[in-house]
Amino acid sequence: MKPSQPLHVLAFLAVALIGVLVGSGLFTFISAEGASYLSNDPKVCVNCHIMREQFDGWQHGSHHAVATCNDCHLPHDNVIHKFFVKGSNGFHHSEAFTTMNFHEPIRIKPGNAKVLEANCLRCHGELTGEITAHGTLGVPTDPTQKADLYGCVRCHQEVGHGPRR
Amino acid sequence: AAAIATILVLALYSSVMKRKTEALQTSFRLVNLDEKTVDPAQWGKNFPRQFDAYQRTNERYSTRYGGAGSEGMAKSRLEADPRLVTLFDGYAFAIDFNQRQGHAYMLQDQRTTKRVTQKPQTGSCLHCHASNTVAYREEGIKQGAPGTLDEPFDSPNARQQLMAGFESVCKMSYQDATKLVQHPVACLDCHDPRNMQLRVTKPGFIRGIAALAQSGDPTPHLPSIEKWRKGDRKEAYDANRDASRQELRSMVCGQCHVEYYCGPKTTLFFPWNKGLKVEQIESYYNEYKFPDGHRFFDWKHAKAGTEVLKAQHPEFETWSQGIHARSGVSCADCHMPYVREGAIKISDHQVRSPLMDISRSCQTCHRFPEAELKTRVEIIQDRTYLLMGAAENAIVGLIQDLDSARRAGVPEAKLQPAMELHRKAQWRLDYVNAENSMGFHAPQETARILAESIDYGRQGQLLVKGLKP
Amino acid sequence: AAAIATILVLALYSSVMKRKTEALQTSFRLVNLDEKTVDPAQWGKNFPRQFDAYQRTNERYSTRYGGAGSEGMAKSRLEADPRLVTLFDGYAFAIDFNQRQGHAYMLQDQRTTKRVTQKPQTGSCLHCHASNTVAYREEGIKQGAPGTLDEPFDSPNARQQLMAGFESVCKMSYQDATKLVQHPVACLDCHDPRNMQLRVTKPGFIRGIAALAQSGDPTPHLPSIEKWRKGDRKEAYDANRDASRQELRSMVCGQCHVEYYCGPKTTLFFPWNKGLKVEQIESYYNEYKFPDGHRFFDWKHAKAGTEVLKAQHPEFETWSQGIHARSGVSCADCHMPYVREGAIKISDHQVRSPLMDISRSCQTCHRFPEAELKTRVEIIQDRTYLLMGAAENAIVGLIQDLDSARRAGVPEAKLQPAMELHRKAQWRLDYVNAENSMGFHAPQETARILAESIDYGRQGQLLVKGLKP
Ligand SMILES: [Ca+2]
Ligand SMILES: [Ca+2]
């Protein structure tokens, strides 16, 4: 069966629109130095001045010498996951930065918090094996989750960015 | 392309497998633990670090307001503050009332207190002073409950055994009941032997928390209750099914560190049907009728003649009103902080005052020097202590006034309104005095309660002053 | 499509570039500012964002307990709580007493209050309701102080001008003095015009904080004072020299948001010579003698006959007793939070209730949802409000009892002890009522103060009840 004429037009339009979207998105991404996401150097995160506070904090944090942004904020379980998170964060943050439309103070989002927690365990899993053997840690701030996942940070909030208050 | 895809898929697969093996790896199991393993020494074979610390709850200490001192005997609260003898006149607490000490002492202290040796007490006392899961279930089976001890704790049969046994033990004399138990609170009371997950096992708590869930009182610090309320409510709230791990880290303590009734007139209960605030509990008691139809009271004051209430260690309730609870900080966070032992980090099972180990108990959350944190606690406690003294003075005054007025021939009916104020004032004072953090668990709320106690006490005096025989 | 894409891309690109330039941009100096530039509009040419926000302090709002409402007139506190009329009987506050409103209104509100239009007041009132650095210095020069207005504020001559002018203005009538000023608090009062650094300029504060430094009262929240105490103490403590930037972020507010005396009998002063706690201030007043030898008091209560104290807005003192001060959190952190203007962060000069902008005021430190933080504040405030009512009831009762007893012919000497209790109780109640956070700045301390107020009030009543003519 041959596709009908209108469908062809629609398909063409769709492709064109997607192209525009991708193109402009990419451009914004690049001009806002979203490409920073592709590097492991913390300095490239502060290309975006919005990240200055976290960068300064990181320099004062206990992990300054042992972990960079990506060690904590990107998944390390597998490459696909890593680039997926990298890409979606990069795009989202570039967009937020360009439109200057985001909540301040900036707060880590649940998905990224899960990534973070997994990284704590990546480095400290052995040490904490006994306390995680019977389930994740949990904080009752989110009643929709029986135990949400940001357990380490509840007590060790300062490891990444130094004293918070 | 196919090659790259294959590599990616393999990378993913291998990383997933690694996770799974890690999850299985726990500590070395030397002994098989089950619902019948009461003796902590058995558990200690699998978990020696926790067991060691658990045993160290027999170490004595004192802080400005906490601990029982390092002498052979626990510090007497009656000697420390003789006004208490007047305040508790006519009640067993006027005979013997000491500072709490470590968990290792709980059974022994109960067996030897003059409140037990000189006054008749029931088996309800054992609810919080011994490991009694097995004792209750055995007694329940004896009373005709179905099934055996082998059934898992969360099975319907086990629940029936537990509750039947509990009812039955509560009715025994203390002397008979105490023969059924041998250990202070033990691993089994807080842990599921299959996987070490936390759980609650005490009947008073199981019923009390379900009643609290039924009430409308907001519980922002216990979100699983608020979630249960939004559901169909067909099954009662069950902490072991509904609560998060973090909530259980407080609830296991809430099994005992709570206000309760455990006199002879009815089965032990936690008075949470209207909520966890001091007024809500008071109001529940005021509306509660004993089987004989009389309004609820704990004892009749020997001098004042008032039918008063006794408050006992409302730590769970007071914590619930504080900022820490609202912030998701549990009892275990402060009283059982993580400690590093060699290559492993575990919960400190030497449950005690956080001031004995401020760096672990407080400093992960509060980046202030130890001395500063200690000062913060002591400032809060000193303020509480001062107000508590003022409330005691007011009520001792009221008791004396009531006594003199009665001797001077003022008729009982005229004294009644002032006695009502005595009941209110004493309830509030005792709520704070019996609470064991000297105000720390909820500083402003505690001060508020004492302010009201003072007000009611002094108003009572004003009423009596106006009376003629 | 290509055209659209190009437009889109260019638009986004330009917006990104804008962000980037903003990051570099600081401020342009269009006007030269110096010690004579009182008019904020001039400063506004260099710092338009701060000036815009500063002007918006004329926006009206109300929160549960804060703000003055959005009507044309500020809410009357006397209408909201008629007990205050009894409590302030015989004093100007019984005539007119309103909710505070924004800084833009301070001069106008003072000029039009019936406390000023119907009662004689002195020029001291202006200390906190106007930009008066220049006015004081000009008056000082007139009174013979050396030098000119061109000298920097921290020069000895300028200090001499300031103090001489202050003394002189305080002695004028309000009507004469108010002609010397035109602006509510202005940039010059808090900023050094050369470099915008924070500074304090109000004589009452300069003297008060030096007196506090001389006292032994611990000031963990003001470490520069503790440091000064360890030094040789040859020169008086000077905030502009000694205090850290973070301390100044509270001290600039402490220039006005403090307890003070500014009646006609002596020059305005801040009573901090013994410390910042409610009892320390009371004790300083009790020992303070007026030039005529009489013990310090603010007014004689019309009905009770007591020589009582008036407390005014002790925000700085109350904050000093709270956990935020101890944790190094300043007034400006909450009341002038950083806001992003484009890419720059500046201090919000629309000084107002933090509840109007919880995310910026609180969430930088507290990772809880806005609604939760608001609830925390309101729980604290509701408890305070409740106790405040109880204290008012006690003191209104005492006032009535004193009045009746006097009418019944009880001699003054016998009433004296009860009047002394009235003074204590009223001081504590007013300390909280006049404080503007309804307990938030130091929740437990505020509850403690109210508890004592209740106790003294009721004890006063008990004393009177026992008296015969
Ligand atoms: Ca009780
Ligand atoms: Ca005053």
Short mmCIF file of C-alpha atoms in Angstrom, two decimals, chain B residues 208-386:
data_model
loop_
_atom_site.label_atom_id
_atom_site.label_comp_id
_atom_site.label_asym_id
_atom_site.label_seq_id
_atom_site.Cartn_x
_atom_site.Cartn_y
_atom_site.Cartn_z
CA GLY B 208 -2.01 2.50 69.69
CA ILE B 209 -0.57 3.43 66.32
CA ALA B 210 -3.62 2.01 64.55
CA ALA B 211 -5.81 4.18 66.77
CA LEU B 212 -3.66 7.20 65.99
CA ALA B 213 -4.05 6.51 62.29
CA GLN B 214 -7.82 6.45 62.79
CA SER B 215 -7.70 9.88 64.45
CA GLY B 216 -7.59 13.03 62.38
CA ASP B 217 -4.48 14.48 64.05
CA PRO B 218 -1.96 15.50 61.39
CA THR B 219 1.21 13.38 61.46
CA PRO B 220 3.62 15.12 59.10
CA HIS B 221 6.45 13.24 60.76
CA LEU B 222 4.85 9.88 60.01
CA PRO B 223 3.90 10.21 56.34
CA SER B 224 2.91 6.57 55.98
CA ILE B 225 0.02 7.26 58.35
CA GLU B 226 -1.12 10.19 56.26
CA LYS B 227 -0.87 7.98 53.20
CA TRP B 228 -2.89 5.20 54.84
CA ARG B 229 -5.60 7.72 55.69
CA LYS B 230 -5.99 8.58 52.05
CA GLY B 231 -6.55 4.90 51.21
CA ASP B 232 -9.66 2.78 51.69
CA ARG B 233 -8.90 2.14 55.37
CA LYS B 234 -10.26 -1.36 55.10
CA GLU B 235 -7.37 -2.86 57.00
CA ALA B 236 -6.06 -1.20 60.12
CA TYR B 237 -2.81 0.72 59.80
CA ASP B 238 0.04 -1.73 60.30
CA ALA B 239 3.50 -0.27 60.84
CA ASN B 240 5.21 -3.43 59.70
CA ARG B 241 3.42 -3.25 56.37
CA ASP B 242 3.02 0.51 55.88
CA ALA B 243 5.82 2.37 57.61
CA SER B 244 9.06 3.37 55.91
CA ARG B 245 12.38 2.26 57.28
CA GLN B 246 13.04 5.73 58.61
CA GLU B 247 9.73 5.79 60.46
CA LEU B 248 10.48 2.40 61.97
CA ARG B 249 13.74 3.80 63.27
CA SER B 250 11.54 5.77 65.69
CA MET B 251 8.63 3.41 66.04
CA VAL B 252 10.69 0.61 67.52
CA CYS B 253 11.43 3.01 70.40
CA GLY B 254 7.82 4.20 70.44
CA GLN B 255 6.91 0.69 71.53
CA CYS B 256 7.96 1.64 75.07
CA HIS B 257 9.01 5.31 75.33
CA VAL B 258 5.43 6.48 75.46
CA GLU B 259 2.66 7.51 77.80
CA TYR B 260 0.43 4.59 78.77
CA TYR B 261 -2.16 3.26 81.14
CA CYS B 262 -1.32 -0.03 82.79
CA GLY B 263 -3.21 -0.14 86.05
CA PRO B 264 -5.44 -2.98 87.18
CA LYS B 265 -8.74 -1.65 85.84
CA THR B 266 -8.31 -2.39 82.15
CA THR B 267 -5.78 -3.78 79.68
CA LEU B 268 -2.69 -1.66 79.04
CA PHE B 269 -3.26 0.92 76.28
CA PHE B 270 -1.58 3.92 74.62
CA PRO B 271 -3.98 6.88 74.72
CA TRP B 272 -3.52 8.08 71.14
CA ASN B 273 -7.07 7.89 69.82
CA LYS B 274 -7.32 11.67 69.45
CA GLY B 275 -3.71 12.45 68.62
CA LEU B 276 -0.29 12.79 70.21
CA LYS B 277 -0.51 16.26 71.82
CA VAL B 278 -0.72 16.70 75.56
CA GLU B 279 -4.25 18.13 75.36
CA GLN B 280 -5.47 15.42 73.04
CA ILE B 281 -4.31 12.71 75.41
CA GLU B 282 -5.84 14.54 78.36
CA SER B 283 -9.10 14.90 76.54
CA TYR B 284 -9.11 11.20 75.66
CA TYR B 285 -8.57 10.30 79.31
CA ASN B 286 -11.24 12.72 80.45
CA GLU B 287 -13.78 11.06 78.20
CA TYR B 288 -12.61 7.54 78.99
CA LYS B 289 -14.78 5.63 81.43
CA PHE B 290 -13.54 2.69 83.48
CA PRO B 291 -15.67 -0.46 83.41
CA ASP B 292 -17.32 0.79 86.63
CA GLY B 293 -18.40 4.00 84.85
CA HIS B 294 -16.00 6.25 86.72
CA ARG B 295 -14.01 8.87 84.81
CA PHE B 296 -10.44 7.81 84.09
CA PHE B 297 -7.80 8.63 86.70
CA ASP B 298 -4.56 7.08 87.95
CA TRP B 299 -4.71 7.84 91.65
CA LYS B 300 -6.40 9.99 94.23
CA HIS B 301 -4.00 12.52 95.70
CA ALA B 302 -3.66 11.87 99.41
CA LYS B 303 -3.68 15.49 100.48
CA ALA B 304 -5.49 17.36 97.74
CA GLY B 305 -8.15 14.70 97.24
CA THR B 306 -7.95 15.14 93.48
CA GLU B 307 -8.28 12.22 91.09
CA VAL B 308 -5.13 12.87 89.10
CA LEU B 309 -3.41 11.49 86.03
CA LYS B 310 0.07 10.01 85.92
CA ALA B 311 2.23 10.72 82.89
CA GLN B 312 4.99 8.30 81.93
CA HIS B 313 7.95 8.96 79.63
CA PRO B 314 6.15 10.50 76.63
CA GLU B 315 9.33 10.62 74.55
CA PHE B 316 7.66 9.47 71.36
CA GLU B 317 4.81 11.93 71.78
CA THR B 318 7.09 14.84 72.65
CA TRP B 319 9.52 14.09 69.86
CA SER B 320 6.49 14.12 67.56
CA GLN B 321 5.91 17.80 68.36
CA GLY B 322 9.50 18.84 67.74
CA ILE B 323 11.37 20.13 64.76
CA HIS B 324 13.54 17.03 64.47
CA ALA B 325 10.58 14.75 63.92
CA ARG B 326 9.20 17.12 61.29
CA SER B 327 12.59 17.05 59.62
CA GLY B 328 12.60 13.27 59.43
CA VAL B 329 15.18 12.74 62.17
CA SER B 330 14.51 9.50 64.04
CA CYS B 331 15.31 8.33 67.58
CA ALA B 332 17.91 5.96 66.18
CA ASP B 333 19.65 8.80 64.30
CA CYS B 334 20.58 10.37 67.64
CA HIS B 335 20.54 7.49 70.07
CA MET B 336 22.01 4.77 67.84
CA PRO B 337 24.31 6.70 65.50
CA TYR B 338 26.39 4.88 62.94
CA VAL B 339 29.86 3.96 64.12
CA ARG B 340 32.68 2.73 62.05
CA GLU B 341 34.15 -0.54 63.26
CA GLY B 342 37.04 -1.48 61.08
CA ALA B 343 35.90 -1.66 57.50
CA ILE B 344 32.25 -1.62 58.30
CA LYS B 345 29.75 0.92 59.49
CA ILE B 346 27.00 -0.22 61.85
CA SER B 347 24.34 1.17 64.16
CA ASP B 348 25.56 1.73 67.67
CA HIS B 349 23.48 -0.63 69.80
CA GLN B 350 24.70 0.97 73.00
CA VAL B 351 21.56 3.04 73.23
CA ARG B 352 22.27 6.00 75.50
CA SER B 353 22.44 9.78 75.75
CA PRO B 354 23.62 11.37 72.48
CA LEU B 355 25.68 13.73 74.59
CA MET B 356 28.01 10.82 75.28
CA ASP B 357 28.99 10.80 71.59
CA ILE B 358 28.12 14.16 70.11
CA SER B 359 30.38 13.84 67.12
CA ARG B 360 28.53 10.82 65.76
CA SER B 361 25.08 11.70 67.04
CA CYS B 362 24.86 15.32 66.00
CA GLN B 363 27.77 16.49 63.96
CA THR B 364 26.99 14.80 60.68
CA CYS B 365 23.96 17.07 60.50
CA HIS B 366 25.20 20.03 62.54
CA ARG B 367 28.59 21.36 61.62
CA PHE B 368 29.25 23.08 64.92
CA PRO B 369 31.91 22.25 67.47
CA GLU B 370 31.01 19.66 70.08
CA ALA B 371 31.15 22.17 72.89
CA GLU B 372 28.74 24.43 71.04
CA LEU B 373 26.27 21.60 70.45
CA LYS B 374 26.46 20.57 74.07
CA THR B 375 25.82 24.16 75.11
CA ARG B 376 22.80 24.33 72.85
CA VAL B 377 21.32 21.28 74.48
CA GLU B 378 22.07 22.57 77.97
CA ILE B 379 20.58 26.00 77.30
CA ILE B 380 17.37 24.30 76.23
CA GLN B 381 17.45 21.99 79.23
CA ASP B 382 18.28 24.72 81.75
CA ARG B 383 15.32 26.78 80.59
CA THR B 384 13.06 23.74 80.91
CA TYR B 385 14.40 22.88 84.34
CA LEU B 386 13.77 26.39 85.60
#
